[in-house]
Structures are given as C-alpha cells and as structure tokens.
Amino acid sequence: AADAASLSGTITVSAASSLTSVFTQLGRSFALAHPGATVAFNFASSSTLATQIEQGAPADVFASASTKEMGHVQRAGDIAGGVSIFARNTLAIVVKPGNPLHIHSLADLVKVRVVAICVPSAPCGAAARKALAGSHVVLPTSKITLGQDVKSTLAQVTTGDADAAIVYVSDARTVGAKGSTVAIPTSENVITSYPIGLVKTTTRRALAWAWIAYVLGPVGQRALRAANFLAAH
Amino acid sequence: MSLDAEVSVTLGPFELNVALRVDDGEVVAVLGPNGGGKTTLVRALAGLHSLRAGHVTLDGVVLDDPSARIFVAPEHRQCGVVFQDYCLFAHLTTEENVAFGPRSRGVSKADAHHRALEWLDTMGLAGTAHLRPDRLSGGQAQRVALARALATGPRLLLLDEPMAALDAGARASVRHQLGRHLEGFAGPCVVVTHDPLDAAALADRLLIVEDGHVVQSGTLAEVTARPRTAYVAELMGLNLLRGRARGTHLVLANGTTLQTSVDANGDVFAVIAPRDVALYSSPPGGSPRNTWSTRVDEIHRLGTRARVLLGAPVPIAAEVTSEAVSDLGLGEGAPVWASVKATQIDVYGA
Amino acid sequence: MSLDAEVSVTLGPFELNVALRVDDGEVVAVLGPNGGGKTTLVRALAGLHSLRAGHVTLDGVVLDDPSARIFVAPEHRQCGVVFQDYCLFAHLTTEENVAFGPRSRGVSKADAHHRALEWLDTMGLAGTAHLRPDRLSGGQAQRVALARALATGPRLLLLDEPMAALDAGARASVRHQLGRHLEGFAGPCVVVTHDPLDAAALADRLLIVEDGHVVQSGTLAEVTARPRTAYVAELMGLNLLRGRARGTHLVLANGTTLQTSVDANGDVFAVIAPRDVALYSSPPGGSPRNTWSTRVDEIHRLGTRARVLLGAPVPIAAEVTSEAVSDLGLGEGAPVWASVKATQIDVYGA
Amino acid sequence: MSIQRRPPLAVVAIATATVAFLAVPLVGLLAKVSWSSLWGDLTSPVATAALGLSLVCSLWTVVISLAFGVPLAWVLARFDFPGRSLVRALATLPMVLPPVVGGVALLLAFGRNGILGRPLFDVFGVQLTFSTAGAVMAETFVAMPFLIITVEAALRTVDPRFEEAAATLGAGRWKVFRRVTLPTIAPSLVAGSALTWARALGEFGATVTFAGNIQGRTQTLPLAVYVALEGNEQVAIALSLALLAVSLVILVSLRGWWLGAIRS
Amino acid sequence: MSIQRRPPLAVVAIATATVAFLAVPLVGLLAKVSWSSLWGDLTSPVATAALGLSLVCSLWTVVISLAFGVPLAWVLARFDFPGRSLVRALATLPMVLPPVVGGVALLLAFGRNGILGRPLFDVFGVQLTFSTAGAVMAETFVAMPFLIITVEAALRTVDPRFEEAAATLGAGRWKVFRRVTLPTIAPSLVAGSALTWARALGEFGATVTFAGNIQGRTQTLPLAVYVALEGNEQVAIALSLALLAVSLVILVSLRGWWLGAIRS
Ligand SMILES: Nc1ncnc2c1ncn2[C@@H]1O[C@H](COP(=O)(O)OP(=O)(O)OP(=O)(O)O)[C@@H](O)[C@H]1O
Ligand SMILES: Nc1ncnc2c1ncn2[C@@H]1O[C@H](COP(=O)(O)OP(=O)(O)OP(=O)(O)O)[C@@H](O)[C@H]1O
Ligand SMILES: [Mg+2]
Ligand SMILES: [Mg+2]
C-alpha cells in the first residue's frame, strides 16, 4: 500500500446500480480502514456511466456490470491500465409467490402472459437472451416487457403484473415473500462478469487503486458473496 | 303593469332598496349622482346580482324572489342590457358581437348575421362590421353595445348610460332612433342617464336614486317643478332651500328669513330659479322684498352667461350675463348685493 | 407657444393629419364626431402612437420627429393623460392608483400617498381610498382617473372626455374644479369632449376634428357664429346650408333659391337658427321673404320645446313649442309650411 | 400603429443567453448524428412502431386531459368550496412525484391487485397494465396536472363581466364557456395543451413501471430510446431527433391553427 | 355579492372523477407505507441529504427560471422578430426530449469534452458534471420551458392599454413591467413557477445522466428513491411521501403568500 498521505481525500466511483447496496457498505468499511479517505458513489446504469466517462465526467473508478460497456470505455482510451473481473453473476426465474402458473424451466415461460426481461443491451438482458436461445425458447415480442435494469425488471413481478422475470440470482434472492425463485440449471444458464478499472483522468490514482484492490481483496469478495454474487474466479 | 320590482341588494357597505314599476311600453329614466346605485339596480334586474330581499316580476312571471327561493338565471330573463362600459367581446368582430345574442337564442347563423348587419346599419356602423372592438372609437363601441342589446329582441330593456360616449350629432340621432325604437318597443324599459335632455326625450317617468334609495319620482314636469333634493335641483338648474314656513315667512336653518308669496306652515322646500336672482354692486332700492349683502363663492361661465354662486347667508346661485359679471366687477370673494322677489320663491311641503 | 404639434398618424385605413398649437396656460378643446380621431390625437401627443410624419414639440423640446429620428418615450414626456375608458389599475386601490404617478417620478412612498389622498379629497373621493376599481361606480372611476393624471404634476395635460360619466352635479363641480386647476395650470392643456358646455367653460379655443382633419378652429364665439360643417352646426344647434350666392340670392345645390339680406358672391355657407324658422299649417302671408311648403321628417321632443326636422327642398330643423306641434297637428310625414326672414339668414364665404 | 419599441438590451441579452442554454445541447445532439445510418435507424419497425405509439398515446393524453382537466380547472377557479386548496394541491402532486414512484402508485391503484384494479379485473376482466390504455393512463396521470394548473390560472384572470354580458344575451353557461371564456383563455389553453402534450411525449418512468415496455403495445418512443441508449447511442439520438422534429412541426403548426379555430 | 351559482352536476361529476383518478394512486402509496419504520427511513442521513439537496436544487431552478425565463417570455410575447416561432418552439423542445437524452445532450454541450464545456474547463477550470451546479443545470434545462410557455401565454392576454397608462404616468419600462404587468399575470406566474418547481423536483433522467448520482452532491430525492428502489421499496415509498408532504405544504402556503406579496 502507498503511504497514508496519498490515501486521504475523496474518490468518485461510478458503479452499476446493481452494486448499490454492497458497494455502499464496502465504502463505509473502506473509509474506516483508511482514515481521511472517502468514497463517493455514482450509481447509474452501466451505459449511462460509460457515456459520462466518455464525456469527461470526473470519475476515478468505473465498476461496470458488463464487459461490453467496459470494453467501450477502454477502446475510447479512457481507462488507465488493465481491468479486473471482481464478481460474476448468473440467472434465475422469479415468479409470483407460490408459483401459481407452475413455471419450472425457461421453456415453461411460453405459458405466461408477460415475461419481464432486461433491455437487450443491459448485461442481464444480453444474458437472458443468450440463455433463452441456448434452450431454444422463442418468446413473441408481445409477451416481453423490457426492464431498463435488473431491479426494475424484477419489480415488474414483485410490484407489477408480470408473471415472470429473468433476473440475476443476486437479485432473485432479495424478493422475500413477494415472489418465488425458480433456479435455471447450469447447462441452460449464462454467467456474466463485472469488470472494474481506473479512469484515466483520475487525480487520485493511489486512492483509486487502493479501492480497486479493496474490492478484489478478501473483504470485498466476502461482501460480494454475502450479497449473492459469485466469486470472481 | 309589466315590470314590478322591489330590489334590495347589499354590496359590502352599500345598500340598495328601490321599488319600481314599469308598464309595457313605458320608459323610466333612472337618474342620480355617481355611486347612487343605478348600475347596481340594472344588474339586479338583469339577474347579475341576486336579491337579498324583495322580488322582480316581469309579465307576471317571478324572476327573483329570495323568500320563495326563486331565481331565474340571466340567460333566461330576456333582458337586453347595455352596459356602462360596453363589455364588447374582444375576440369577436362587431358583427359577431351583435349576432351573439340571436345565435344564443337559437337563431340560425345566416339569419343572426343578417339581423346583426341590419342593426349595425341602423346604428350607422355598417362599415365596421368586420372590425374587432379594439379598433373602434368610444362612441362606435357604445353604438355596437346598443345594437347588440336590441338585436336579441328582449322583453325588458335595461340601458346603462347608453349615450354617454356619443358625439352631439350621433347623440341626437341615436336618441331619436332609440326613442322611435322605444315607442315601437312593447316591453318596459329602464334607461340610466345623467342627461335630463335624454330623460326628457326618451322617458315617460323619472326615478331619482340617491345613496341606494328613491328620493323622487314622477314625470319630468313634476320633478322639475318640485325638486326634493339638492341633486335634483342642481340637475334642473334650480336653487333649493329648506326651512320652516310661518305664513309668508320662510326661516332657513341659519335663522335667515325670506319673504315669500305663498302661505304655508311647517317644514318646507323653497325653489328659486337662478335667473330670478338679481345682483347689484350697492344696496338696491325698489320692489324686491328680499335683499341681502353677500360674497361671491364661485363663478361658472357658460358661454355668454355666467352662474354666480353666492355664499352665506343664502347659499344660492344667480344666473347673469357675462357683461353683468364684468360690469359689476365680480370675482371670487367679491362683495355683492343680491335680491329676489317674493313672488319668485316657490314653496311646498317637505 | 408651448405645445406645437403636427401630427400625422396612420392606423390601418384611418389617417390623422392635425396641426395644433397650444400656449402655456391655454386650454384647447377638441371636438368632433365619433371616430374622428380625437383619441388618436391624444395618444400621439402622449407618445402612445408614433408619428408617421410631422413633429411634437413641448417647451421647445422635440418629443417626436420621425424625420430627425427623435422619439421620446411616454414615460419621459410628463403628460398627464385621462383615458376615455379610465384604464385604472385593477390590482391597486384608488389611493395606490393615484400614488402610482408620483411614485414613478421618484416621490417617496409617504409623500406620494399623502399627495394621492389630497387629490382624492379634492375630487370628493376620500371615502374610496382603500377600494379597488371594480368596486367603484363609473363616475367615481372617472374621477379617480382625473386625480391620477393631475397628481403627477404634468407639463402637458391631455384629457379624453374627462367628464363623460359624471353625474350632473359632479359634472358642474368637477368642471369648475378642473377649470380652476387649469387656470392655475402653467402648461398647455388639450381636452377632448362632446359637450359644448364643457368646451365653453374650460377652453380658450376649440378645434374641430372630423375624419382625421381639422375642419374648423377658433374661439367658441367664432366657431358658433360661423360653423363650417354639419357636425359643428348640429353641435351648436344651428342649421347649415351650402350654396352659391348671387347678391342677396342664395342658390342651393338642388336649385332652390333663398332671399338673404347679405350681399355676397360665390360659394357660401348660410346659417339659420332653428327658432327663426316659423311653421304654418297653411301658406302664411306677411313679411318673411322665404316661404315654402314641405313635409315633416322627424320630430325630436325636448321638454316643452320640440325640434321639427323638415324634408326637401330645404332640409333644416325648426324649433317650436310643444303646443305648436299639437296645434299644427304635426306628425312625421305631415305637410307643413315653413318660412324664414331674409334678415335671419347669415351668409359667409365657404 | 401603436409604438413598437425595441426591447432593452439587457433583456435581449438575457433572452439570448436563455435560448442558447436551451439550444446548445440540441445542437450537440445534432452534431452526434450519424447521417449515413439515420434513415435506416428511423425506418426500422421498432422505431416506427414506437413513434406511432408515442403520437397516439400523447394525443389521447391531451384529449383526455382537456375533457377532464378543464372542468376541474373551472370548478377550482370559479367555485369556493371547503378543501379547495387541498384539491388544487392534490391535482399538482402527480407532477412532483418521481415518475417511477408515480408508476408504482398507479400499480397500487390500478394494477391487477390494486385498490380499483382488482375489482376492475375481477368484475369486468379489464387489465390496464401492459396495455396501450395503461400507457395512456400513465401519461395522463403525469401530464394532466400541467393542463389543470395552467387553465385554472388563466380562468382566474378572465374578467367576469364579459361572461355576465354573454348571459344577458341569452347564452347558457355552456355557451358562455365555449364562446366567451374559452376564446379568452385560448392562449393559455394552447399553452397548457402544449405543456401536457410535451410532458406526455417525454414520459418514461411512470409508463415503464405501470404499463411495461412491450414493443408495439406500450413501448413509446422514450422507452425505445432508452432501450437503444443502452446499446446503440446513434439510434437513440436518431430517435430523439425524430421526436424533436415531429414536436417542432406539430407545435409550430398547431399553435396558429388552433388559435385561429377557437377564435372563429 | 355577485350571484354565485352552483356548478352543473355533470361538471362536478367529471371534476370529481378527475380528482379521484389523481388521488387514488396517492392513497395506494399511503396504504403501502410501513409506519413503524417510517421515521427511521426519513431521518437517515441519505434521506435528509437527498431531501435537502432536492429543495435547494429545485428552488435554484425556479429562481434561475424566473430570472432568465421571464425575460425570454416577455420578448416572445411582445416583440415580432424573424424566427420568433422557431425560438418559441426551441424553448419548448427540452420538455419533449426524453430526459435521459436531455442529459446526454447536456453532456455533449456542457460536459468536459462538450461544445461549451471544454472551453469552460480549459479556460476557467469550471466543471459542471458531478457538481450540484450541474444538477441545477439539468433540472433547469428540463423545467424552465414550463415557465416560459406559461408566462408567455399569460403575457399575451394582458391588455396593453394598462401598460400604456402606466407609461404616461412616468413609469419606465422596468417599472411598468414590475408594477403593472407582473401583478396582472401573477396567477400565471405562480402557476408557472409551481409547474417548474414540481417538474424540477421530480426530475430524474437528465440529472442522473448529466450530473451523476453522487450522495450529498447530486443525489436528489428522485435519485435516492431510485437507489432505494434497488434495495428497499419501503424506503422509496417513504421518501416519495416525504417529497409529497413537503410539496403539499409549500404549494399550499406559497400560493397565498406569493399572490399577496406581488399584489401589495
Ligand atoms: N362589487 C362591489 N362591492 C362593493 N361595493 C360595490 C361593488 N360594486 C359597486 N359598489 C358600490 O356600490 C355603490 C353603487 O355603485 P353603482 O355602480 O350602482 O353606482 P351608479 O349609480 O351606477 O354610479 P355611476 O353614475 O357613477 O355609474 C358605489 O358606492 C360603489 O362603490
Ligand atoms: N388600432 C387601430 N387600428 C385601426 N384603426 C383604428 C385603431 N384604433 C382606432 N382606429 C380607427 O381610427 C378612427 C379614429 O378613432 P378614435 O378613437 O381616434 O376616434 P375618436 O375621435 O376618439 O372617437 P370617439 O368620440 O368615439 O371616442 C376610428 O375610425 C377607429 O375605427
Ligand atoms: Mg353606473
Ligand atoms: Mg375617443
């Protein structure tokens, strides 16, 4: 680690909104571990974050929910050094409490009125499409409602009137009594990766690296696993 | 009778209490000082103020009676109203303004516009049919308002100073046209005016409203002969005095006594025409029984004549020629002698 | 002289071309038929219409001159204006309305309100100081407008029918007050009015504007004596004829010849007072040199007198008593004989 | 001609700055357009469906808002009743609510398990969520307050004496309202409709939450833009510009036409 | 007293239905509140920071919109210049733009690499993204058009003769505007400000895109609600209700006070 002086100040971490609760919690423990340092978070969808960084917004670290957005930013030359995968995720089906329509697999989804899936460009949407294609399930567009991110996709079932949603396991585990989770077998499932990297224009390089190391390190990984993410490797 | 109304309206601190009967075909002129309640009366009759008490009956149909909980909405009263400030619709042309009433009463569009054009023509406004009110002069606007009210073929006509903004020529001719129309008009008509000439030309009867009350009513001749308030006297150009009569002596409030030729007793009004008041620079001799010395308060010039307002002890006006004013060297505050013949003081019970 | 203006304004199809000079302390009354351009003139002088050509000069300072590209904004002209429709600010009380001007000219709030209250008092409106204009009667509103214009202490006064809505009593007293104020007023003043009495009482000079042009100007006596348009003649209650004079013969356009007592030649105006026109039911004998048979067009009743409008060949009005009307059995369309003495026809060059 | 003075320089400067502030971002968007692919982006089935749906839904929103909002505005402006200011505030609140929460609130009221939605579904079999009607409903919920507030304010400035004059001419209340009141407030009515329409056209959060994002049924243009934005910014910008162009044409042309129509 | 008639039944029915439509969803929200945790949810540092920031940003938006939007509205309403209807439409477009695209447009204009943002940063070192000023800017961009449109419409209905009368009394243009024009359009000014404020208060898409979602700096209440929705819907509803309550109080009290202040 670098010397304490360079580890004080504030960094801004642009993070995908699915990381909201786990990163908020990690930020607090990071601040405790590094007195004088604070982490400010900027939670939004990965693509919004990418646009902001391309337009020169003063972020120090970018934690994306997909390798695609990260690739974008990287190709634009806005990332200094390499990127690391710090977490992974996999899909599940969430249905109404008690599974009234008896959904047990992706194929059963053709029975329902409306399925909520993330927009194709969002990482969860790309993954869901890949999974559906992999198991040869074709859903007509009139049965698909597109959620702009995982949470709003999930909310279409928990709050709204959609019958099923394909979301990340990490999100599916939070539904509680408002829904039931149907697991997707590994053979039909898809795994997505969460990359993190240093934004080139950062002025607090040392602190930013410290944060990345913290997320990749044991504390970070433990917290991510507790939040139902899969380990990075 | 056709319009029978007893109007009690309260507007904040102002109270109006007026009883009024107007026969079919009769025209009643309402006169009175500013703020007397004339417009309020018109609005109450039109249904724009609801009565606190009393009633309005037109052709035996009750239009408003708070005690019986009857109130007929303005649009069902068939009153033609000319408003003091015209209230022309700014978004409609003159023609459309006049056609509005017939259209509202279900006349077909073509007929309504035909009728509107006829009325505009009658009012000498044919050329303005396509103009919006903001393009009209004040007098033109007033004539449009008149045409608009008449075009509905109303049962009751309410005209609030319908000629105040007209020029002298238009005034005479509109007054005449209005007079003819009113003669032909079957229903009752109420005209508010400040001009005794209008009243004389148009109205059968006068109603003087002051401070929310009727202070006098009757034909022009009756009202002129026996004014009962300062306003009426001033309107008719007369001096009005109030006092106690003892035989042919009239004692004013300030103790001054005038000699009259009428035998009376008790509280009386006395009327003196200004032209019967003679002015002198020194004590006059001769027959006039009432002669006193006073000062000039104000001088109002009226072309070749002048009105000289005199101060205590008898505050009246004298009308003399402009030459007399200069001959007598009159100016405001100047001393002067005044005299009135006893026979030129008319006395009647208060 | 103090106000010197040559006003050319174009408003759509309407053209105004008026030259006007008013000395300090002088009051000029502008009269004319509805739509003649009086209000337009006032607005141009106040800077609310810009000139197309000409100039407005006040105290030697050019306020508007399109050729020199000079235009002084209304707020820098120090004109007190009373608008024909008052234009009181609906969101301010009477007092605040009157105080608005002084406040705008930098007077302190306390002083402005003090001054406003004084003016309201002068106008007999002390009781309405805290009211909004929608609570005022028409006459009260007009007096507030007058007070508001005077309270700014203007260099030039422009009054557009300042007394049209006043009751007879208030009218005389406001006319007098206004007259006194105008006497004390150092600057030039222009009063638009329809009432020759107002003009007589207030103005030194008259300007008659018809259809955008000055058709006549001069003192009241000059204008009365020699009207040059039908409007002026009607205003003064006179009959105006136009024709060619050959010695003491006057030939009208329709060929009718009248005998006069004035030797003249060429195009002339002839004036006849209505009371000098005598009416008979059969051909009269006697001295009058002009006698003809005609029909009654209209009858306008004026209290105890009536105006009888006669048809061809000499379209003039006769003024007779109401009794005469019934004695002669006059009605509209009735045949009648008329006569005028040669000495009662005044003739002057056109 | 009444004098037309030039506006003071300071005001012109401020106004210009304001226009610049509002316009420069739009110019920025224009600069980003890839003109070569523009036509293809705009004529894709997804884009045309979304644009059509947006127009349909937003116009319905304006119609419904006029039909229901103007009466409410009239009652609020003209009648004194207990709780009036509360009702007025209530009518304003949907504007303040973050749109997504507005969508949640609509779900709670009109969703299949909602207060009114459950009986509606159980008795009539009507389901509003995931339907075009639901999209219109979401837009109306968010946009109608703009109409109500604008029209109410305008109604308060109408001089009642003109309405009174119309009544004495025999015009019933409805006729007075249509022939005198409405023409008088025409500018505000047009302005309010434009605000409502614009708000509805840009509506995103409430629609996506309540009505969902189903292509061809509830995927209005902003939703399509969002979907595109996550993947292909070019398409998103192209769609946004299409929205702007359509709005521009409609706003400019409608204004003149509408003002004219009401007055005649 | 002028006659006060009862409104026609049909109108009352429509108005009531409208109020119900707008109110039932709010009732639905209320029913969802977990009252036990409400106090804790509302007094968390995140919630109070977001609420404070929302109020600050939205009030700044109103102030800036008044300062810049009213002059523009005046110029649009009173002066005829070539391209006027284009400028008016331009001022309307930010309302139509989906807010997220509005945010992108703002980035393209005022981001560090934007048309104006780059010189601003290079010369003055001013960076608007991720700053509270940026949040205000985003809200202003989206909300100011509401003020401009409302005020312009109102200005068109003002009778110029009153302004002329004021001018002859010696009031300069500024004084005429302040003492005659503004009081006359006060209802619309208040309405427009309320609309602007409400729109700014609910603003989400443009803010999150342009200014980011940084707690205490740019995380306004709708953004906090969004973040809360990711985790805990209860908190999101509690925050929304706080927003509603604050709006209710401000709208109801401000209206009376403001109208009074302008008139006096
Ligand atoms: N809405 C109102 N509220 C309270 N008082 C009012 C209202 N309208 C009028 N008044 C008062 O009622 C009185 C009568 O007003 P009204 O307009 O009837 O007088 P008017 O006789 O028509 O006068 P004018 O000849 O000047 O037109 C006035 O003192 C006026 O101030
Ligand atoms: N804004 C305008 N545009 C076009 N024409 C107008 C406009 N304003 C007035 N006019 C016309 O100009 C003429 C003169 O109007 P003005 O108001 O000056 O008459 P006026 O002499 O004051 O009449 P009145 O005695 O009736 O008040 C009228 O014919 C009127 O129709
Ligand atoms: Mg009156
Ligand atoms: Mg005039």
Coordinates of N, CA, C and O in Angstrom, one line a residue, chain B residues 4 157 192 213 249 259 263 290 314 328:
Chain B
D4 N -92.4 44.7 -12.3 CA -92.7 45.1 -10.9 C -91.6 44.6 -10.1 O -91.3 43.4 -10.0
L157 N -85.9 46.1 -21.5 CA -84.7 46.8 -21.9 C -84.0 47.5 -20.8 O -84.7 48.2 -20.0
V192 N -80.8 54.4 -17.7 CA -80.0 55.1 -16.7 C -79.3 56.3 -17.5 O -78.7 56.0 -18.6
H213 N -81.5 54.8 -2.5 CA -82.9 55.0 -2.2 C -83.5 55.8 -3.3 O -82.8 56.7 -3.9
H249 N -93.5 83.8 5.7 CA -92.1 84.0 6.1 C -91.5 82.6 6.0 O -92.1 81.6 6.4
Q259 N -88.9 86.5 2.6 CA -90.3 86.8 2.4 C -90.8 86.0 1.1 O -90.2 86.1 0.1
D263 N -98.6 81.1 1.3 CA -99.0 80.9 2.7 C -98.7 79.5 3.0 O -99.4 78.6 2.5
N290 N -86.8 90.7 -0.8 CA -85.6 90.1 -0.2 C -84.3 90.7 -0.8 O -84.0 90.5 -2.0
V314 N -77.5 83.2 2.3 CA -78.4 82.3 1.5 C -77.6 81.7 0.4 O -77.3 82.4 -0.7
L328 N -70.2 94.5 -13.0 CA -70.3 94.5 -11.5 C -68.9 94.3 -10.9 O -68.8 94.3 -9.7

